[in-house]
Short mmCIF file of C-alpha atoms in Angstrom, two decimals:
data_model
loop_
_atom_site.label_atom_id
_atom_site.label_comp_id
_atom_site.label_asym_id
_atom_site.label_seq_id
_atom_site.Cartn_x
_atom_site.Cartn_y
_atom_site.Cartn_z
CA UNK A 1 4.71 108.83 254.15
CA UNK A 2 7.08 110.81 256.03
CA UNK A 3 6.62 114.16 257.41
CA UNK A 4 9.75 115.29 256.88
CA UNK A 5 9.94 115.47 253.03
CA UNK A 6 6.82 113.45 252.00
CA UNK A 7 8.88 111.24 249.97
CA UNK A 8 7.40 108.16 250.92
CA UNK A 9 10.27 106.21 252.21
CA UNK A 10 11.23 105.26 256.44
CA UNK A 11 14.97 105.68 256.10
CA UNK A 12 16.45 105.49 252.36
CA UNK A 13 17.89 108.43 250.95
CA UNK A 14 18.40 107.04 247.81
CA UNK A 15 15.19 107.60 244.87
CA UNK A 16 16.09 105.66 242.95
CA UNK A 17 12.58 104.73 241.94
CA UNK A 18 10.84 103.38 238.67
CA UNK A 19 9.24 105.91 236.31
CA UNK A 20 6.27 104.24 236.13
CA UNK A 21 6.10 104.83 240.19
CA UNK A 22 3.44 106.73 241.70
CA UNK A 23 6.34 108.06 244.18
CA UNK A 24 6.55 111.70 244.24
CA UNK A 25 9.42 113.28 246.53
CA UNK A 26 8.43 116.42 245.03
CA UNK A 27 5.75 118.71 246.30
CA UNK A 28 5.50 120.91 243.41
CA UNK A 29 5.51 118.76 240.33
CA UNK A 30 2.63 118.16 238.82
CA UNK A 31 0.87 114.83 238.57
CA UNK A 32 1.05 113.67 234.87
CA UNK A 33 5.38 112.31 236.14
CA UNK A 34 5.67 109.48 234.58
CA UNK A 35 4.44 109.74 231.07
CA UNK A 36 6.28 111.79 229.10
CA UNK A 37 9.48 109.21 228.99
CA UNK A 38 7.30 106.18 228.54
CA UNK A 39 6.55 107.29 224.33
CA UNK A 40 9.87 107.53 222.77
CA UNK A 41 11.04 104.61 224.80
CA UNK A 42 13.69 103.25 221.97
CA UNK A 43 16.79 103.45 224.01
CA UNK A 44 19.45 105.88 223.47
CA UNK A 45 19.24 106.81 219.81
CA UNK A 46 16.03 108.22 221.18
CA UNK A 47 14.64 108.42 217.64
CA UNK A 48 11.63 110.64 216.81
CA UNK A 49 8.49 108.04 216.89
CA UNK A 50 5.56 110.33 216.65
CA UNK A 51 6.88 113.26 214.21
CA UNK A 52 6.71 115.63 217.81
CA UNK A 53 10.24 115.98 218.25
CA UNK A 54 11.36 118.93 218.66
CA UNK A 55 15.01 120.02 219.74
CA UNK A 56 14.63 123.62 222.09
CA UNK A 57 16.48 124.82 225.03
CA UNK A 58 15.49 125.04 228.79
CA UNK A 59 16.81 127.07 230.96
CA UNK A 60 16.82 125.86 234.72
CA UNK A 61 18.99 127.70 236.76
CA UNK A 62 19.09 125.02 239.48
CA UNK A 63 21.73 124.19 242.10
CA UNK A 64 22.29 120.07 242.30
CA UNK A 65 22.63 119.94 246.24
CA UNK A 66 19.36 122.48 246.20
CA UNK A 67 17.45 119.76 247.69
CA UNK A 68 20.38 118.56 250.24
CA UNK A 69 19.97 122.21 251.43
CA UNK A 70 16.31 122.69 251.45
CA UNK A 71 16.22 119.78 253.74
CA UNK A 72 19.43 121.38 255.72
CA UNK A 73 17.70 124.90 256.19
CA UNK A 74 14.54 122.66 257.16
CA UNK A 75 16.54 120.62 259.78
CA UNK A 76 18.87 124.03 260.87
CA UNK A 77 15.12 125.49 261.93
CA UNK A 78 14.10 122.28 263.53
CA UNK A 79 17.62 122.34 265.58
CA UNK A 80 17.01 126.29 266.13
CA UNK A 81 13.68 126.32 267.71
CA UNK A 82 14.31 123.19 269.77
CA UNK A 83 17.55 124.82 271.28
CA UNK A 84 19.50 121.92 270.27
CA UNK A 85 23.09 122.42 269.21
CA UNK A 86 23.78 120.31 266.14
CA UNK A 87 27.48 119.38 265.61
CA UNK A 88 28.37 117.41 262.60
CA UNK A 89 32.27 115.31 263.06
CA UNK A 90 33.92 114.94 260.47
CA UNK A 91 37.51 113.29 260.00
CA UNK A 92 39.00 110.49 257.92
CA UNK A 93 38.52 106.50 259.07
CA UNK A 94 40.69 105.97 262.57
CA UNK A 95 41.08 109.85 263.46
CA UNK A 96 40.19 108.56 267.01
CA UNK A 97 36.56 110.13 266.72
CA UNK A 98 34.71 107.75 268.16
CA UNK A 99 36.69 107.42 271.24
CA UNK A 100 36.89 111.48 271.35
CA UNK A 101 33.14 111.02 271.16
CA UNK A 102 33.01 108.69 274.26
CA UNK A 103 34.93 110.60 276.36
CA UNK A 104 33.26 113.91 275.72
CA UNK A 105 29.88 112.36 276.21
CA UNK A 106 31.06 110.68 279.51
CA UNK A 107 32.03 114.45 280.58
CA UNK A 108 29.03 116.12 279.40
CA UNK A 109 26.19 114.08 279.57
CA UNK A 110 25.56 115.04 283.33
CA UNK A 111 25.26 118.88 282.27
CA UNK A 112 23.67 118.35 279.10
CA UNK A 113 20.98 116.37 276.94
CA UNK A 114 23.57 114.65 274.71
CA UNK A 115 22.21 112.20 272.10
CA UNK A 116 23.97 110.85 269.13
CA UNK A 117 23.38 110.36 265.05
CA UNK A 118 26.01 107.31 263.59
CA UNK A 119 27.03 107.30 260.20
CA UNK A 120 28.88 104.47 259.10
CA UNK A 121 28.66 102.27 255.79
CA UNK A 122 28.29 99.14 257.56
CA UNK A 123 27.67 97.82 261.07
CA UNK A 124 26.25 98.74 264.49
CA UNK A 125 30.26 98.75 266.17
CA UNK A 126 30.45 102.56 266.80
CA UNK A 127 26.62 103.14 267.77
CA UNK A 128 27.29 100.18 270.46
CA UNK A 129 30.53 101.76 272.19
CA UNK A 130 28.01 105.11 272.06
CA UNK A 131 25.26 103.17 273.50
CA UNK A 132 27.33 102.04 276.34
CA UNK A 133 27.54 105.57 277.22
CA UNK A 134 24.26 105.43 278.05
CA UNK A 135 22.46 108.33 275.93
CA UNK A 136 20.29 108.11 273.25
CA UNK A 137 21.83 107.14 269.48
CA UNK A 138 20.73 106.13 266.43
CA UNK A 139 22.23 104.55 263.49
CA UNK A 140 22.59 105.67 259.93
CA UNK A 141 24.12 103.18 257.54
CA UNK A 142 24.52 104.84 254.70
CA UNK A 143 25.52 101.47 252.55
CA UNK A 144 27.15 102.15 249.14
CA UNK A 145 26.82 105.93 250.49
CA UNK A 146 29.95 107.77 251.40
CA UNK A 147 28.55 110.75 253.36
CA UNK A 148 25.13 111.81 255.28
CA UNK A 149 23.11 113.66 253.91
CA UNK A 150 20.69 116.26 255.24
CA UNK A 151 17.53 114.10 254.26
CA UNK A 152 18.85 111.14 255.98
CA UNK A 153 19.36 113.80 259.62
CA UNK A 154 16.15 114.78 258.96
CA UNK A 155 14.25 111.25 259.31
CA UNK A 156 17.14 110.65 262.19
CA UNK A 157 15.91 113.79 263.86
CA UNK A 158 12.39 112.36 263.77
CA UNK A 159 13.27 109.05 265.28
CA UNK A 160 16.30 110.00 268.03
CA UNK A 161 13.68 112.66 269.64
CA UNK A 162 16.67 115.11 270.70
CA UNK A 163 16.01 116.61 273.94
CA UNK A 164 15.11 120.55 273.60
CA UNK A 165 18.40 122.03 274.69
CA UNK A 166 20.54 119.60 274.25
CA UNK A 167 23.22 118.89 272.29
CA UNK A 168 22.90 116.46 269.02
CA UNK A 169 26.71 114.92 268.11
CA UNK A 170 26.32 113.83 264.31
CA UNK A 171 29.26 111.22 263.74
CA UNK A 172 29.76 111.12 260.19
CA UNK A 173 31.14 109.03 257.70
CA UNK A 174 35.00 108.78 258.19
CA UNK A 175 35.88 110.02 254.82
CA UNK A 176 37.43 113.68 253.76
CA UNK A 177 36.11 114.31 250.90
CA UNK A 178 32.68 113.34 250.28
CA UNK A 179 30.91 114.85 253.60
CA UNK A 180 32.55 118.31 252.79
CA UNK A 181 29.50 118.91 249.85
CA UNK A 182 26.39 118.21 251.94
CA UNK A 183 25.23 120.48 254.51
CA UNK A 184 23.57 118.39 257.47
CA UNK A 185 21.72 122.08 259.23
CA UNK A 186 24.48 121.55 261.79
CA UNK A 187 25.29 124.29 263.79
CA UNK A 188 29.08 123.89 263.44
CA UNK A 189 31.09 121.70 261.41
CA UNK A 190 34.20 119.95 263.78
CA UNK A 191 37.33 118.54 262.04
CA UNK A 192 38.88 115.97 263.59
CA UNK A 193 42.32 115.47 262.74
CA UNK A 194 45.23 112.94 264.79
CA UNK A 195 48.88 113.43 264.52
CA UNK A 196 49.39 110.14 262.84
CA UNK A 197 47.78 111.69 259.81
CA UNK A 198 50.12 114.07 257.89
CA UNK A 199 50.67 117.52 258.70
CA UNK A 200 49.54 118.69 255.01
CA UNK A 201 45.92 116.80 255.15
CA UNK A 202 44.82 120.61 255.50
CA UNK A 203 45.86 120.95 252.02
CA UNK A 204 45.31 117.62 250.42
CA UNK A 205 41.32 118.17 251.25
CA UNK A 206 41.16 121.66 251.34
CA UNK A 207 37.15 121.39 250.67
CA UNK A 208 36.74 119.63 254.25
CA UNK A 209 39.36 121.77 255.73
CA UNK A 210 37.75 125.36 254.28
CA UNK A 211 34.10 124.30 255.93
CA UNK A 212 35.38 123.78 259.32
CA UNK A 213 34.38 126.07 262.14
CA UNK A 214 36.93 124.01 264.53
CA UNK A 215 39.61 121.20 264.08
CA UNK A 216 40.61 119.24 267.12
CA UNK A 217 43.82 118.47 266.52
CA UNK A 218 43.56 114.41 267.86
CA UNK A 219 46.70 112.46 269.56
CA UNK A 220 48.84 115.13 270.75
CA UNK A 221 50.40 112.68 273.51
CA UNK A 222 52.02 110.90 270.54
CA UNK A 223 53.52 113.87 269.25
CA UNK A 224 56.90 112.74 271.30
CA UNK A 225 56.83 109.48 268.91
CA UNK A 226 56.10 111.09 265.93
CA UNK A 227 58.01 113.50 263.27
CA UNK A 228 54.32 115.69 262.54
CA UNK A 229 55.22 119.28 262.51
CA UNK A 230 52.33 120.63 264.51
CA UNK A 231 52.72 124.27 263.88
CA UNK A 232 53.39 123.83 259.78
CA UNK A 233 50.30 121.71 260.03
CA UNK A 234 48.67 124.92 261.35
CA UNK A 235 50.01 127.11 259.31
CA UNK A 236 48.46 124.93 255.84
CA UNK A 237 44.79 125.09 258.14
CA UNK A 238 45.14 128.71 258.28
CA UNK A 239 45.93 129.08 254.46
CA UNK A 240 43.17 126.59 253.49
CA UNK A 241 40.82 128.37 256.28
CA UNK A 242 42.06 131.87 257.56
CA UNK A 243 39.44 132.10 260.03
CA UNK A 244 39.60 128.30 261.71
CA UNK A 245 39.73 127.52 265.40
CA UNK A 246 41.87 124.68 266.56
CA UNK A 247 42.14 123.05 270.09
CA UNK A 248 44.70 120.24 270.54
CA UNK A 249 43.59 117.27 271.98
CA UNK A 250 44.48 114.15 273.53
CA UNK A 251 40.74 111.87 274.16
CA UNK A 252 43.24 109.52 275.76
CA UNK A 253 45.14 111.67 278.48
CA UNK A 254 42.10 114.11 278.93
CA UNK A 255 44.56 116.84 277.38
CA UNK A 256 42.61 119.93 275.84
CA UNK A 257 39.55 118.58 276.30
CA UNK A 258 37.89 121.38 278.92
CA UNK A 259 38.43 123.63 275.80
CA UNK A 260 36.88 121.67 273.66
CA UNK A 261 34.31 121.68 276.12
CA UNK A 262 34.09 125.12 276.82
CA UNK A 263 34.19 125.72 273.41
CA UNK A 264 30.81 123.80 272.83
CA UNK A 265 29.54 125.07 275.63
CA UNK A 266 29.67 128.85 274.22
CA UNK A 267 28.49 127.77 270.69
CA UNK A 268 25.39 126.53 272.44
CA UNK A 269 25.03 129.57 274.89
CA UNK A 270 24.97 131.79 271.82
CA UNK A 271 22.69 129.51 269.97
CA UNK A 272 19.90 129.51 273.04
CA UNK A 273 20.86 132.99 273.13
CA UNK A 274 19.96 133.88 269.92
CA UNK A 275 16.46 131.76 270.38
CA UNK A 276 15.43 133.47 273.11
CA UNK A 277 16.06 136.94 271.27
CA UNK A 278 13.98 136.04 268.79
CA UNK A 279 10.99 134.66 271.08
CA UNK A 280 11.41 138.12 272.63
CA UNK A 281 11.26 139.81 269.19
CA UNK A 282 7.92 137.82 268.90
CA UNK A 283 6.42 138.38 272.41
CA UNK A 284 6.71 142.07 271.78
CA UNK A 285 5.26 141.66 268.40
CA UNK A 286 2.26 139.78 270.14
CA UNK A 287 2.65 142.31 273.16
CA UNK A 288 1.80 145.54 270.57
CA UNK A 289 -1.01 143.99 269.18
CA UNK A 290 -3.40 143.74 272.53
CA UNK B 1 31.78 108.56 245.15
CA UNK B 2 29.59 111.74 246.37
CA UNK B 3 29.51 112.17 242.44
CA UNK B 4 26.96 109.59 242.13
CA UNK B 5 24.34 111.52 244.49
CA UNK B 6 25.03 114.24 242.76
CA UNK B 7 24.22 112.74 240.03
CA UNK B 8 21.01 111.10 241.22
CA UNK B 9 20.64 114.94 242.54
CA UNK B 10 20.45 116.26 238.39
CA UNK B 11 18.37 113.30 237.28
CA UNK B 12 16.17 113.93 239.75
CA UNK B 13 15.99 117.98 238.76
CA UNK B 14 15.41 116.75 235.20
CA UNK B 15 12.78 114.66 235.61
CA UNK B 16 10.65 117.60 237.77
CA UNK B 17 11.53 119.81 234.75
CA UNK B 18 10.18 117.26 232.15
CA UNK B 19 6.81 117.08 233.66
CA UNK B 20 6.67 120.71 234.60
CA UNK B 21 8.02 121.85 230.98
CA UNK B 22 7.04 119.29 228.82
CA UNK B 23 9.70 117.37 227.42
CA UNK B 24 10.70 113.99 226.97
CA UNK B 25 14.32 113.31 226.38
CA UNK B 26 17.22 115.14 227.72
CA UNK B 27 20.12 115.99 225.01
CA UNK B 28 23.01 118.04 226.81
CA UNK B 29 22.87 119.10 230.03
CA UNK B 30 25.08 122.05 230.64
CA UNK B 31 26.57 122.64 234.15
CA UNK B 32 28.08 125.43 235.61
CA UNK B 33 31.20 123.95 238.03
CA UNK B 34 33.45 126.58 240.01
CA UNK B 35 37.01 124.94 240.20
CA UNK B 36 36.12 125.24 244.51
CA UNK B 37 32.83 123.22 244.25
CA UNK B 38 34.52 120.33 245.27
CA UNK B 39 33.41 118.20 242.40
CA UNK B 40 35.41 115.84 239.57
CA UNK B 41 34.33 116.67 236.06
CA UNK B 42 35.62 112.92 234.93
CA UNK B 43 34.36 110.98 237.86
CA UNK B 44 30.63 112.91 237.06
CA UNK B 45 30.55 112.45 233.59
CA UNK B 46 31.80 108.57 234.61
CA UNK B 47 28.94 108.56 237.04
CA UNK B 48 26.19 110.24 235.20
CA UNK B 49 26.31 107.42 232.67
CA UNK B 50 25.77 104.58 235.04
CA UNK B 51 22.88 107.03 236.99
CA UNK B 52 21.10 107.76 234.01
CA UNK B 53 20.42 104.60 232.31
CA UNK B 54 16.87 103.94 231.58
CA UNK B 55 15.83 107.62 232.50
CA UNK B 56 14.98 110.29 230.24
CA UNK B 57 18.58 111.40 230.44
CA UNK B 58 19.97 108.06 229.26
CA UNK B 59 23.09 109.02 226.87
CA UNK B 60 22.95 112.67 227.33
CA UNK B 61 26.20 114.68 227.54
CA UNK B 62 27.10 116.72 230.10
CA UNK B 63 28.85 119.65 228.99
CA UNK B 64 30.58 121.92 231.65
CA UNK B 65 30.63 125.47 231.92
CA UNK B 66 33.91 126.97 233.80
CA UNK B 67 33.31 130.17 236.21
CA UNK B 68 36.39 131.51 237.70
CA UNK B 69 37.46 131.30 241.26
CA UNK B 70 37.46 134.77 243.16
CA UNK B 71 38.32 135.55 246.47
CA UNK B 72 38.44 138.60 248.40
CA UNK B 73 42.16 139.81 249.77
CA UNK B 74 41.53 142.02 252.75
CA UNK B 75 45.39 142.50 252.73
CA UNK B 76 45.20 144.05 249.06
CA UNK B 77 41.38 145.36 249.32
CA UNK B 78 40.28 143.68 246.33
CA UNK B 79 39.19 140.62 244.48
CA UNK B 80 41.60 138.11 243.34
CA UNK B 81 41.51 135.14 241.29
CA UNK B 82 42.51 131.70 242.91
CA UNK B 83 42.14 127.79 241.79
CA UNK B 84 42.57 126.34 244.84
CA UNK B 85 41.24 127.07 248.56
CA UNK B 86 45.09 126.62 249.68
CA UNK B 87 46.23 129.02 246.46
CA UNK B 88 47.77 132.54 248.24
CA UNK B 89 46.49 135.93 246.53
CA UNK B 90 48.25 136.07 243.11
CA UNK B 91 49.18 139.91 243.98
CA UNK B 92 50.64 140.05 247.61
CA UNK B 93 51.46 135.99 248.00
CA UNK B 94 49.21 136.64 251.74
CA UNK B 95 46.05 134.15 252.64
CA UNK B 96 43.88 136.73 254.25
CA UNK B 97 41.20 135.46 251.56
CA UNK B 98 37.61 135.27 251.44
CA UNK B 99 35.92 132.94 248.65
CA UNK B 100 33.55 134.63 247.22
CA UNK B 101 33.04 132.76 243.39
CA UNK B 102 34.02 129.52 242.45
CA UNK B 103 31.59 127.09 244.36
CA UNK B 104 28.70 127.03 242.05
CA UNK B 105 27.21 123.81 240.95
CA UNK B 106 24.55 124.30 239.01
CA UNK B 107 22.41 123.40 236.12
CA UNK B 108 22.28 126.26 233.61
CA UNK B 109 20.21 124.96 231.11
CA UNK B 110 19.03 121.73 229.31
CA UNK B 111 19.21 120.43 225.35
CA UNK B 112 15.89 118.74 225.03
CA UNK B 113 13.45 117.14 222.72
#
């Protein structure tokens, strides 16, 4: 059983289990699951067998990704307390975020602990090039799955072994729309968005677009070839997301990338400093008390 | 297709509640969906029929409650109602805006038997 969720299950996301199962990926349900949809089992006219049907209300008050982001606030602790900077990539299929993702590691991974989560549908291809870079990375495929999900980062977490203080890039599926829902516990979400996409992708998935805390704008040394409108395409992120960063980049030329750098490398300052105001918090709490 | 986890995502919430409340087949299930929650109505209900076969939800309907949109206009100091994230504010046509309603996704409440 894993540790992360109890559910049961190495690396599947998916529960799609039998009722009859003694799975539980559930801690507080009680024990009896299983037989209460076994008695009336005549399909979908569902008809009244045993005289004890009885047609009521129930209120639940639940949110549907409730669970995503239990397992989100459980892996944003995890990434908190280690020191690790979680950054969760997001763009549509051939953005260029792999190879942004190759170069940054090759410039980072002598400062930092870098290690890598992969999300693709299908095949090892981008966890090889990210191999080759030498660090540690693991593999998601998330098959018929169009997105990661935070239960899936949380088993990834427990194999990859991030290094305390490092920093954890979290390729996910190239795909605009579906990611946007589920929160991963990253500590920022990065857009990645090439000039030989149109300028008004900002505003055809605003939902990706609104949840970004930065969007690398990919490809600039095309711009000369191209007829994208850099600064409308701006001016849609800012009405999708008022408060958005943006850094253009080229991972081909090396252009903008020390910002994007330096950019990561103040989102983890403030995250280690943050942990270490808190341990103070605590050592004084400990401190008062002998 | 994130619509089908989030439809495995209600199933799974139903079938907690039927052992914890005692029921055994799920009627309606009535949602509340902000128009900002990122989510298809038609591509859910599409989805929740395929997701709930042979589960105690198996032809339920799913009936969907609309909440507005509302953001916050820090150019008009108040709150405004938009559709969209990309939608300006209705009064001063700016996009200083701040969501603040519209996301929700959430089961209100179930027809059972």
């Amino acid at each position: 059983m894993c540790t992360v969720c109890g559910c049961g299950e190495a690396d599947q996301h998916h529960h799609a289990h039998a009722h009859d199962s003694g799975h539980e990926h559930t801690h507080d349900h009680g024990h009896d699951h299983g037989h209460h949809h076994h008695h009336h089992g005549q399909g979908a006219a569902g008809l009244s067998i045993d005289g004890l049907s009885q047609e009521r209300i129930v209120r639940i008050e639940q949110d549907i990704l409730g669970r995503n982001d239990a397992h989100a606030r459980g892996n944003r602790q995890f990434f908190e307390s280690h020191g690790i900077l979680a950054v969760n990539l997001l763009s549509s299929p051939g953005s260029g975020k792999t190879t942004l993702l190759e170069r940054s590691i090759a410039d980072l991974k002598e400062r930092f602990d870098v290690s890598v989560i992969e999300g693709d549908q299908q095949t090892e291809n981008d966890a090889e090039r990210i191999r080759a870079t030498g660090v540690p990375v693991l593999q998601i495929n998330t098959g018929k799955g169009c997105h990661l999900d935070a239960h899936m980062i949380g088993h990834g977490v427990q194999d990859l072994k991030p290094a305390d203080y490092g920093i954890l890039f979290i390729e996910n599926v190239g795909n605009l729309v579906c990611p946007a829902m589920f929160d991963l516990g990253e500590a920022a979400r990065v857009v990645i968005l090439s000039v030989t996409e149109g300028e008004d992708k900002p505003l055809k998935y605003p939902d990706m677009f609104h949840r970004a805390d930065m969007v690398l704008i990919n490809k600039i040394d095309l711009l000369p070839y191209l007829r994208f409108d850099l600064e409308r395409c701006i001016g849609y992120l800012q009405q999708v997301n008022p408060e958005v960063e943006t850094i253009r980049v080229s991972a081909t030329t090396g252009d903008g990338m020390d910002q994007w750098y330096g950019w990561l490398e103040r989102r983890r300052k403030a995250l280690l400093a943050e942990r270490l105001a808190g341990l103070e918090r605590q050592a004084a709490a400990i401190r008062a008390q002998i | 297709m994130h619509e089908l986890s989030l439809c495995q995502g209600i199933i799974d919430i139903l079938e907690t509640e039927a052992s914890k409340q005692h029921f055994a087949r799920v009627r309606k299930v009535r949602l509340l969906v902000g128009p900002l929650a990122g989510v298809d109505r038609a591509t859910l209900s599409f989805g929740f029929d395929a997701v709930s076969r042979d589960t105690i939800a198996e032809g339920a309907e799913l009936e969907f409650i609309d909440t507005p949109g509302l953001a916050w206009c820090f150019t008009c100091d108040r709150t405004v109602e938009i559709a969209h994230y990309y939608d300006p504010c209705p009064a001063c046509g700016g996009h200083r805006l701040k969501v603040t309603g519209g996301e929700e996704f959430r089961i209100l409440d179930l027809e059972v038997e």
